[in-house]
Coordinates of C-alpha atoms and ligand atoms in Angstrom, one line a residue:
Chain A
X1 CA 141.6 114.7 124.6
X2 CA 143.7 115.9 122.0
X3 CA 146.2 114.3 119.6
X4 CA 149.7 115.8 119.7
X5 CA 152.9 115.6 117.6
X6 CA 155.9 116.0 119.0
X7 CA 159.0 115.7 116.4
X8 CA 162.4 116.0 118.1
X9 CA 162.7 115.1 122.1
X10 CA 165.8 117.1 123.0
X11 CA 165.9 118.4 127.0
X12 CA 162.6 120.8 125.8
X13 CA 160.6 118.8 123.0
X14 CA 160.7 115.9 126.2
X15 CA 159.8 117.9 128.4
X16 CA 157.0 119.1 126.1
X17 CA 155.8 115.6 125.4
X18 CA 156.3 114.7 128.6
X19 CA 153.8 117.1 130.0
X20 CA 151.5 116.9 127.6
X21 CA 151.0 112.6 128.2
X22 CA 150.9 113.5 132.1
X23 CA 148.0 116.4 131.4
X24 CA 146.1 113.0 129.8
X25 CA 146.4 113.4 126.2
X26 CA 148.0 111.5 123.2
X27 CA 151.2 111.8 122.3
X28 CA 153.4 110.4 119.4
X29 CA 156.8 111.8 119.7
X30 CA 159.5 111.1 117.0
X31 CA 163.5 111.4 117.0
X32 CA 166.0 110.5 114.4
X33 CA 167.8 109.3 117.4
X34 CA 167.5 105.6 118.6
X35 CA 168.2 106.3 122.5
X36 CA 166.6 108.9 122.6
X37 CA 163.2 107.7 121.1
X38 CA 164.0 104.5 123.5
X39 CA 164.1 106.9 127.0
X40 CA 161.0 108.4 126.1
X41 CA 159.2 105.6 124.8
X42 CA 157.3 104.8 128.2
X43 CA 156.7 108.6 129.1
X44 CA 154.4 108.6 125.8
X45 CA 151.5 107.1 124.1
X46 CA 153.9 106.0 121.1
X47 CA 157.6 106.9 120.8
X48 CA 159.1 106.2 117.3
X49 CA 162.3 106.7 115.3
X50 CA 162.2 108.9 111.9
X51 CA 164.0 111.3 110.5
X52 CA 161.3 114.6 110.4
X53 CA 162.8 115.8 107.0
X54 CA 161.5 112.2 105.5
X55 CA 157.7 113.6 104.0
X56 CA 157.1 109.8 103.2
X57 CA 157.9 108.2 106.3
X58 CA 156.2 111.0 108.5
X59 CA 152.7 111.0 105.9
X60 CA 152.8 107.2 106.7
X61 CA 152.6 107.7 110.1
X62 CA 149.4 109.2 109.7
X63 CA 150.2 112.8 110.6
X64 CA 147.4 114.6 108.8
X65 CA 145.2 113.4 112.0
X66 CA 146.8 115.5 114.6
X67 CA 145.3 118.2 116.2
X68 CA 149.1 119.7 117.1
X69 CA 152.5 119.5 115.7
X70 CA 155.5 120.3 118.5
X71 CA 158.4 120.8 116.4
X72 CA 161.7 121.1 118.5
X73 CA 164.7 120.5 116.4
X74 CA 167.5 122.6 117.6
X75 CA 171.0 123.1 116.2
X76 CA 169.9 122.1 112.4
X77 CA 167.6 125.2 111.7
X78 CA 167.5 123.6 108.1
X79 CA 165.4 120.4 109.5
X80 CA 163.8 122.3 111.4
X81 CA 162.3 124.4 108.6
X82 CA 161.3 121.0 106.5
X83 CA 159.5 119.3 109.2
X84 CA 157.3 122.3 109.4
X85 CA 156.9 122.7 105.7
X86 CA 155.9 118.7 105.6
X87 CA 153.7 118.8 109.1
X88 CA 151.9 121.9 107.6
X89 CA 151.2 120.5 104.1
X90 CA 150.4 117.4 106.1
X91 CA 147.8 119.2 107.5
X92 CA 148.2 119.4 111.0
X93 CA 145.8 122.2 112.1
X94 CA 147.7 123.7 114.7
X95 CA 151.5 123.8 114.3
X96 CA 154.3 125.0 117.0
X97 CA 158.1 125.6 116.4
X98 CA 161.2 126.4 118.4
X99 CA 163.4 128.6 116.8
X100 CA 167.0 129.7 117.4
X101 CA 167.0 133.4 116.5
X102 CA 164.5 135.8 115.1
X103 CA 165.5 135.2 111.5
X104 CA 165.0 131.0 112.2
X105 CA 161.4 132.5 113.7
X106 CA 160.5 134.6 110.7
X107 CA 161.2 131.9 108.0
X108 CA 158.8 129.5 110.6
X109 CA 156.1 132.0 110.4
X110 CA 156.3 132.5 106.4
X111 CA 155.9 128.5 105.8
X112 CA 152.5 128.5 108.0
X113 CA 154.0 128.1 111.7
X114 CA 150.7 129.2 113.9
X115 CA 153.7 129.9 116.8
X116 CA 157.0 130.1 117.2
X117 CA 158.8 129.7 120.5
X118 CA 162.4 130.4 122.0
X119 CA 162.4 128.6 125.1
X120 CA 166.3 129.2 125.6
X121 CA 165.9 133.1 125.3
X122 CA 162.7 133.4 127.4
X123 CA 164.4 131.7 130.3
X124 CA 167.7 133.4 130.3
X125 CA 165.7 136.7 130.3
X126 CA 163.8 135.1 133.2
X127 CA 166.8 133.8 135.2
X128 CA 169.2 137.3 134.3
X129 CA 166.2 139.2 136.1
X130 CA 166.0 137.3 139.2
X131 CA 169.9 137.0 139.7
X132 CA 170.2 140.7 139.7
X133 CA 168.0 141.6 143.0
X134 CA 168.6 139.2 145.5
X135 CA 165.0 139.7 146.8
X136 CA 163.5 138.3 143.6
X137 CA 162.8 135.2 143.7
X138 CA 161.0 134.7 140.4
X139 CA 159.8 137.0 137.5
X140 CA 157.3 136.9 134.6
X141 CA 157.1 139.7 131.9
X142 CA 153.3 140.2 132.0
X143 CA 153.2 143.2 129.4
X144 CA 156.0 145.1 127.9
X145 CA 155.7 147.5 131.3
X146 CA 154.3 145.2 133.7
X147 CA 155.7 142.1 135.7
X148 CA 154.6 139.8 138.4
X149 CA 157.4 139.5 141.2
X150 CA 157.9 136.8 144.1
X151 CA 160.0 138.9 146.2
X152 CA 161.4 137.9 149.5
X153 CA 160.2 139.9 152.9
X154 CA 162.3 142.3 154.4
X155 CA 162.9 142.7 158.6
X156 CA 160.7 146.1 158.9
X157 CA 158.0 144.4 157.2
X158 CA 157.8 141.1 159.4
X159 CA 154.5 140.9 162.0
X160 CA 153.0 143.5 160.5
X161 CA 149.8 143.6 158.9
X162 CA 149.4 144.2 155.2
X163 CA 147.3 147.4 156.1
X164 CA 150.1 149.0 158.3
X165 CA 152.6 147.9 155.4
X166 CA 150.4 149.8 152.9
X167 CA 152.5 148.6 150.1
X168 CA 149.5 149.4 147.2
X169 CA 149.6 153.6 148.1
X170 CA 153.6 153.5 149.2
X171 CA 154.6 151.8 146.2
X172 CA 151.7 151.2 143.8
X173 CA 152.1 147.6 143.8
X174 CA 149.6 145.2 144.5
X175 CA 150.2 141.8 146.1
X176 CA 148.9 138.8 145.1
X177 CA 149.4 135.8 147.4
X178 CA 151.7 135.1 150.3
X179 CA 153.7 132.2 150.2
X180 CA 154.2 130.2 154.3
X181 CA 156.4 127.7 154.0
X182 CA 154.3 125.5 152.0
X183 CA 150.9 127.1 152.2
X184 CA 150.2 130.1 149.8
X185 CA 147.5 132.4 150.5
X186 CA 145.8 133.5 147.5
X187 CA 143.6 136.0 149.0
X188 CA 145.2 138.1 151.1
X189 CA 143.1 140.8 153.1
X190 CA 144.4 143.8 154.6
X191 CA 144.2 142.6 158.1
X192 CA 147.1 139.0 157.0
X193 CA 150.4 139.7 159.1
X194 CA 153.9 139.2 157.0
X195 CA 156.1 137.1 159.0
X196 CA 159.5 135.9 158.8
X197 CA 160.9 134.0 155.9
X198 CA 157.0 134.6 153.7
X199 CA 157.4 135.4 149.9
X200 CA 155.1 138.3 148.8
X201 CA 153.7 137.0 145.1
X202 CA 152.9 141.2 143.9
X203 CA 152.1 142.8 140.4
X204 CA 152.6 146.4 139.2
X205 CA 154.3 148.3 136.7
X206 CA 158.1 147.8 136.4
X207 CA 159.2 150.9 137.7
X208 CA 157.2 150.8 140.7
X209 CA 158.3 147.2 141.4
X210 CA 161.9 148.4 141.0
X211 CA 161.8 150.3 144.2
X212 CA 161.2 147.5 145.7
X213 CA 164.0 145.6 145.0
X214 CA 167.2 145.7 147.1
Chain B
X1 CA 176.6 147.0 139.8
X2 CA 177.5 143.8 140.5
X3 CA 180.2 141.7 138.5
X4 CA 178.6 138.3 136.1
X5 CA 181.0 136.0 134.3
X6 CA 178.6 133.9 132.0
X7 CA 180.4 130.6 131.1
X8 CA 179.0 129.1 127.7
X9 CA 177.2 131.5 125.6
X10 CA 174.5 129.1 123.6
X11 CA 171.3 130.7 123.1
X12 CA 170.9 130.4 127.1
X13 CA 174.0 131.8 127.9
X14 CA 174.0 134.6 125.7
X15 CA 170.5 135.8 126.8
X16 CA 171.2 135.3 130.1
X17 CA 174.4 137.4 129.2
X18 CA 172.8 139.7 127.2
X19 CA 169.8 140.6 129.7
X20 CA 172.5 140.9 132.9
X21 CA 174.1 143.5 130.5
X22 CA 171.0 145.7 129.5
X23 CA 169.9 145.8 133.3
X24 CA 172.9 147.6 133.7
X25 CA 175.7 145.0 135.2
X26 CA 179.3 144.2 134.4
X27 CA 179.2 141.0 131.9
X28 CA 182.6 139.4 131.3
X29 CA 181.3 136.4 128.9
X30 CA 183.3 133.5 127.7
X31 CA 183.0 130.9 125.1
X32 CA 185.2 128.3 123.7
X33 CA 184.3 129.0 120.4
X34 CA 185.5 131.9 118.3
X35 CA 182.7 133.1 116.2
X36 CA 180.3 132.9 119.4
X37 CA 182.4 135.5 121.0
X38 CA 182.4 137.7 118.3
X39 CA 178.8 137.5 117.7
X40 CA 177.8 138.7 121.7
X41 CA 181.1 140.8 122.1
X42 CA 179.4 143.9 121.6
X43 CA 176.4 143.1 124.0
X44 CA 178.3 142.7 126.8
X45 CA 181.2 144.5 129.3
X46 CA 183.8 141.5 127.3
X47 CA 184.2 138.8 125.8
X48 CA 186.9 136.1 125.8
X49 CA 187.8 132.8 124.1
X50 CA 188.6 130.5 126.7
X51 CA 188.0 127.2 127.6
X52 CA 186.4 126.8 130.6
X53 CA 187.9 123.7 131.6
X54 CA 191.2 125.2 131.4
X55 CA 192.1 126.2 135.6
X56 CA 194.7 128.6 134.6
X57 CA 193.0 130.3 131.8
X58 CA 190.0 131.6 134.4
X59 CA 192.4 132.2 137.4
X60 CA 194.2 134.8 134.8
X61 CA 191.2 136.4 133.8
X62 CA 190.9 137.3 137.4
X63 CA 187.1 135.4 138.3
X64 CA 187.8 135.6 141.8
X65 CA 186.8 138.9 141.9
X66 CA 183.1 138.5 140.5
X67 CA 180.1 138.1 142.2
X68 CA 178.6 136.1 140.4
X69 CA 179.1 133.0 137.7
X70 CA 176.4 131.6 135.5
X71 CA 177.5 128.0 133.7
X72 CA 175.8 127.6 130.9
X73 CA 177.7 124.6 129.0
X74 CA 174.9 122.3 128.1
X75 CA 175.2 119.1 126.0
X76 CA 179.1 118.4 127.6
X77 CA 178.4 117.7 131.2
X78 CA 181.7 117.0 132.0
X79 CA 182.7 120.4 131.0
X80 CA 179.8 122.1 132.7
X81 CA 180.9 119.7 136.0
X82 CA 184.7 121.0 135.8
X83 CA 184.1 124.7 134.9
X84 CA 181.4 124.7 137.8
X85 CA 184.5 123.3 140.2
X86 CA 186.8 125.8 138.8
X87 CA 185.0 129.0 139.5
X88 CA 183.9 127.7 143.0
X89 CA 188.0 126.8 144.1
X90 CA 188.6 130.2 142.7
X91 CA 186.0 132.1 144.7
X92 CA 183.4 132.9 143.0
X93 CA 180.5 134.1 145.5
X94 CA 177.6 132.5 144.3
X95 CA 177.4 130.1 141.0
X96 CA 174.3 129.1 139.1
X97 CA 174.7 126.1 136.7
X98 CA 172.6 124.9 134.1
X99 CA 171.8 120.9 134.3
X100 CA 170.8 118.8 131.7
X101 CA 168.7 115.7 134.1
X102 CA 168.2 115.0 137.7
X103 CA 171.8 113.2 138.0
X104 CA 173.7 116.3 136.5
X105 CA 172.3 118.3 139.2
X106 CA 172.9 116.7 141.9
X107 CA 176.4 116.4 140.7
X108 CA 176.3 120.4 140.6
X109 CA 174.8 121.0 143.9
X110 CA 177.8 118.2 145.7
X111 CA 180.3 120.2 144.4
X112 CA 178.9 123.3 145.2
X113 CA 176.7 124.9 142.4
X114 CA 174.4 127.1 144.9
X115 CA 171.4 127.5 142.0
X116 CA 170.8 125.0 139.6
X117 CA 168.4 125.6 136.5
X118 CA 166.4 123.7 133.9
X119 CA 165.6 125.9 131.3
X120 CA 164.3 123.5 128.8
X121 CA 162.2 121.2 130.9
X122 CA 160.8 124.8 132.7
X123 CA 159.7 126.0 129.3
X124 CA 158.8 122.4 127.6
X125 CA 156.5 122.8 131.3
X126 CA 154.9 125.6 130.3
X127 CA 154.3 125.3 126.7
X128 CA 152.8 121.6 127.4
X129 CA 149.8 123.7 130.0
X130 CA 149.6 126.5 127.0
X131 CA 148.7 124.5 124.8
X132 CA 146.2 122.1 126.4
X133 CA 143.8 124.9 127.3
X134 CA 143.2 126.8 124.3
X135 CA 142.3 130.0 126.2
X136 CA 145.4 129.6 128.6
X137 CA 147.7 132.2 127.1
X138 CA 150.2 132.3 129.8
X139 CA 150.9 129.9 132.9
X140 CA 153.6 130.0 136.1
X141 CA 153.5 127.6 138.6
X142 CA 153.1 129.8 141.7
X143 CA 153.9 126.2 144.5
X144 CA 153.6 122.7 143.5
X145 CA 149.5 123.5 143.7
X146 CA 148.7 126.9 142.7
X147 CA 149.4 128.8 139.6
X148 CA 149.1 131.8 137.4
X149 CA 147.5 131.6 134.0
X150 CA 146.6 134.1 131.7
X151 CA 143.5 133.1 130.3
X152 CA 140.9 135.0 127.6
X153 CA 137.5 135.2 128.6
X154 CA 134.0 133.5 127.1
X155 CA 131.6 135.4 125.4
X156 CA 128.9 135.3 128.4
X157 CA 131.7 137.1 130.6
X158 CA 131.8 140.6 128.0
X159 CA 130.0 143.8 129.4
X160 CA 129.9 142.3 132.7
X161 CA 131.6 143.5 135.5
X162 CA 133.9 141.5 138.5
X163 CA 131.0 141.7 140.8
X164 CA 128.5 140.4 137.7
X165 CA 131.0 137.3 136.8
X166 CA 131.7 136.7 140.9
X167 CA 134.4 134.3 139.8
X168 CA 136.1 134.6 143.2
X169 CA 133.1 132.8 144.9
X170 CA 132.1 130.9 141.9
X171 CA 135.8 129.2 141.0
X172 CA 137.8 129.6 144.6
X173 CA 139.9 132.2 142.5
X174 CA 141.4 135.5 142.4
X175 CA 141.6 138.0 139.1
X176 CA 144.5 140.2 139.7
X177 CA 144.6 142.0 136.1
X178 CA 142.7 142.8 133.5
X179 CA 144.8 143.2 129.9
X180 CA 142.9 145.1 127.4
X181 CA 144.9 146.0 124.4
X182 CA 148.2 147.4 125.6
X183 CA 146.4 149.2 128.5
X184 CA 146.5 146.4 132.1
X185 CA 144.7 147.0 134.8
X186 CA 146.1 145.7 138.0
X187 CA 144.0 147.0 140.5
X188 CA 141.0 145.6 139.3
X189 CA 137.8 146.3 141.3
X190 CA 134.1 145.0 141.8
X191 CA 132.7 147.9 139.2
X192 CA 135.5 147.2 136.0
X193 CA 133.9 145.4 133.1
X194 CA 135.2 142.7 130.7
X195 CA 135.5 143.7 127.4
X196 CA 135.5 141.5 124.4
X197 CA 139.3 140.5 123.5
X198 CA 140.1 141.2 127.4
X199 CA 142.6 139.2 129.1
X200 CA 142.4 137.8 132.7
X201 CA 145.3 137.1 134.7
X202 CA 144.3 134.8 138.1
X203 CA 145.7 133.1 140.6
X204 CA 144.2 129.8 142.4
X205 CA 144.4 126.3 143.1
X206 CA 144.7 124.5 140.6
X207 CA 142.0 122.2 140.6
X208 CA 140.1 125.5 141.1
X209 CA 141.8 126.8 137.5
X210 CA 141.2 123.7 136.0
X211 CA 137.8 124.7 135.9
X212 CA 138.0 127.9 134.0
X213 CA 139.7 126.0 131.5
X214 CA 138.0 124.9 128.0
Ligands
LIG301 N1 165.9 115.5 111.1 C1 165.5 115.1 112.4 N2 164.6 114.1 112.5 C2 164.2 113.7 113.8 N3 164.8 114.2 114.9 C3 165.7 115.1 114.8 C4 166.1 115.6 113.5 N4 167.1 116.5 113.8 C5 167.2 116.6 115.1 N5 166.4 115.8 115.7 C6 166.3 115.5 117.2 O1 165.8 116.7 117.8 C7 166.2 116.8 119.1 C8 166.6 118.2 119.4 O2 167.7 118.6 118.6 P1 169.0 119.3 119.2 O3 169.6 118.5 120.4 O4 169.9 119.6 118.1 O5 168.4 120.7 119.7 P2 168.5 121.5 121.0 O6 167.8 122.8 120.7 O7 169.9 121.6 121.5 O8 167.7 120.7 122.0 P3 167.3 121.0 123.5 O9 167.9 122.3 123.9 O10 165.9 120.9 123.6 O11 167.9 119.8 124.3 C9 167.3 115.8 119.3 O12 166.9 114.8 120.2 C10 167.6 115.3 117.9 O13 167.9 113.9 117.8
LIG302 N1 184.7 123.8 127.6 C1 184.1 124.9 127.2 N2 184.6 126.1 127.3 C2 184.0 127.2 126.9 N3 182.8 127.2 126.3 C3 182.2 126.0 126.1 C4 182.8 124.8 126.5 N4 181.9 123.7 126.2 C5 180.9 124.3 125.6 N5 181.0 125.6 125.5 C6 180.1 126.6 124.9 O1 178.9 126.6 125.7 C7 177.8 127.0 124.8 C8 176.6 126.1 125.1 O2 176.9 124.7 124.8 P1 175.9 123.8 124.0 O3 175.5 124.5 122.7 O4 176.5 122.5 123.9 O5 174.7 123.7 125.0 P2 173.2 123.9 124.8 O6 172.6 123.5 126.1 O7 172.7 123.1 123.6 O8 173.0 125.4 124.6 P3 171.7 126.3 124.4 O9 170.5 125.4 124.5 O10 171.7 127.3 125.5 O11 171.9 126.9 123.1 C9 178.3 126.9 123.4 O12 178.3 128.1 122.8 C10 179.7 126.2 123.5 O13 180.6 126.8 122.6
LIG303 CA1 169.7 118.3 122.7
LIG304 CA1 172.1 121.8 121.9
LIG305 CA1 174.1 125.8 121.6
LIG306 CA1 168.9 124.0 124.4

């Protein structure tokens, strides 16, 4: 079990903390914001109310002893920046950051930020890609070149076996799982029939995965 | 080429905006806020200052022709609520609106919001698994069960190959790449060996990946 930080409980630093309590590790998450450290306060281990650009107030609260610092602020890049100074020469050992834009992320980085997130930009890449082909249900960037697809099933394809599909020589394109309804095969063999309304899961290179999209 | 109005250009919006643009669609976005438009007008089709709650304004910028409407408005969810009502009255095929809890989208979906996304409780989501498991690099829930991770491998896994480490009997789970470098493998087979500094990407059940995790 690990001891995390969390400083800032916005929609994502919640969400972070959150998760974190529910995957069985402490969590101390802070706001400057009295509701807001009050919603979360039975969602955490500890839940208090401090302003993260107070050194005093968060050195008190014995920050030195965490494993990992969240920081989340949003809007005031200037906070932001000071918790992470403070969290740093705290000596948290491992130290996260949500930035705003790459100049926010490259300021984080040069006062000791181990990594620097942007959730908002990561998912409006993520959500731009799969309104664009109606097939694609989800998206993830594996590699600069290469994505992993959920695509829906088209009518040609439906009770036919993954061998007479061929999909890996036609389209160099492999395919991962197929989703059923609710049960997902993980290890599909050449001889698993595609039927109506399945989700192919497939990886391959972005150009090969675009001629697959309708 | 289809036609996206993006409503609310935050950091979500405008990536969202940004992203629909570079893949090569028509992007009208709008913004209530005048230094916002300026700052994406030239990484998109156009941009307007509008207010989004204001019926008239959006009937005159034509939106009943687009295909598409993204609402991006986040912290005023009235605002999001009425712009979301407005494009839907005026015709818009197909509307995606960003929510900020449970309550906001259900309030979306009555009045007719056919996608609803949470982009900061998706990413706080996955950061909170990255950062658990220390060699969990990357992580996608697949179905409420099975997943996706990224993961770097252990020192007793290098110069072996698939058929050495037999992880698919071992662990109940299936290697679908192998990222060395900038080079990825996604046809991996029985013979290919794991390097030192390689990168496996596998899919399973989750209590399956659990196991692989340190
Ligand atoms: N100096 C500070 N000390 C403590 N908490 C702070 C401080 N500044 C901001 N916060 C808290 O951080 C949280 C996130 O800030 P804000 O809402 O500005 O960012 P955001 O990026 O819009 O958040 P999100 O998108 O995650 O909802 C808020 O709950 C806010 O109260
Ligand atoms: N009524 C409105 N008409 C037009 N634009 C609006 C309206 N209300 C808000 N916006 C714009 O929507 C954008 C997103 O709003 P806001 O910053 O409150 O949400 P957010 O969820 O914190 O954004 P993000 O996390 O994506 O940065 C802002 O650029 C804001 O100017
Ligand atoms: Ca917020
Ligand atoms: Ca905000
Ligand atoms: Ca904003
Ligand atoms: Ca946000």
């Amino acid at each position: 079990m690990k001891q995390f930080v969390v400083i800032g409980c916005g929609r994502f630093g919640s969400s972070v903390a959150e998760n974190l309590y529910k995957l069985g590790h402490d969590v101390l998450a802070i706001d400057g914001h009295e509701e807001t450290v009050q919603n979360i306060s039975d969602k955490v281990t500890h839940a208090v109310q401090v302003d993260a650009t107070d050194e005093h107030a968060l050195r008190s609260l014995g920050l030195r002893n965490f494993d990992v610092a969240v920081i989340t602020i949003g809007s005031h890049i200037q906070s932001s920046i000071m918790a992470t100074l403070i969290v740093k020469e705290l000596g948290v050992k491992y130290v996260v950051a949500k930035a705003q834009s790459e100049l926010h992320a490259k300021v984080l980085y040069k006062i000791g930020a181990d990594r620097v997130v942007f959730p908002e930009r990561d998912m409006g890449m993520r959500v731009a890609h799969n309104l664009v082909a109606t097939n694609i249900l989800d998206y993830i960037e594996l590699a600069p070149e290469y994505s992993i697809m959920e695509i829906t099933t088209i009518d040609e394809w439906h009770e036919k076996t993954l061998l007479d599909l061929n999909i890996r020589s036609r389209y160099g394109i492999n395919i991962m799982a197929i989703k059923h309804g609710n049960h997902i095969n993980v290890s599909p063999t050449a001889n698993d029939v595609v039927h109506r309304g399945d989700v192919l899961v497939v990886i391959g290179h972005n150009n090969d995965l675009k001629r697959l999209q309708k």
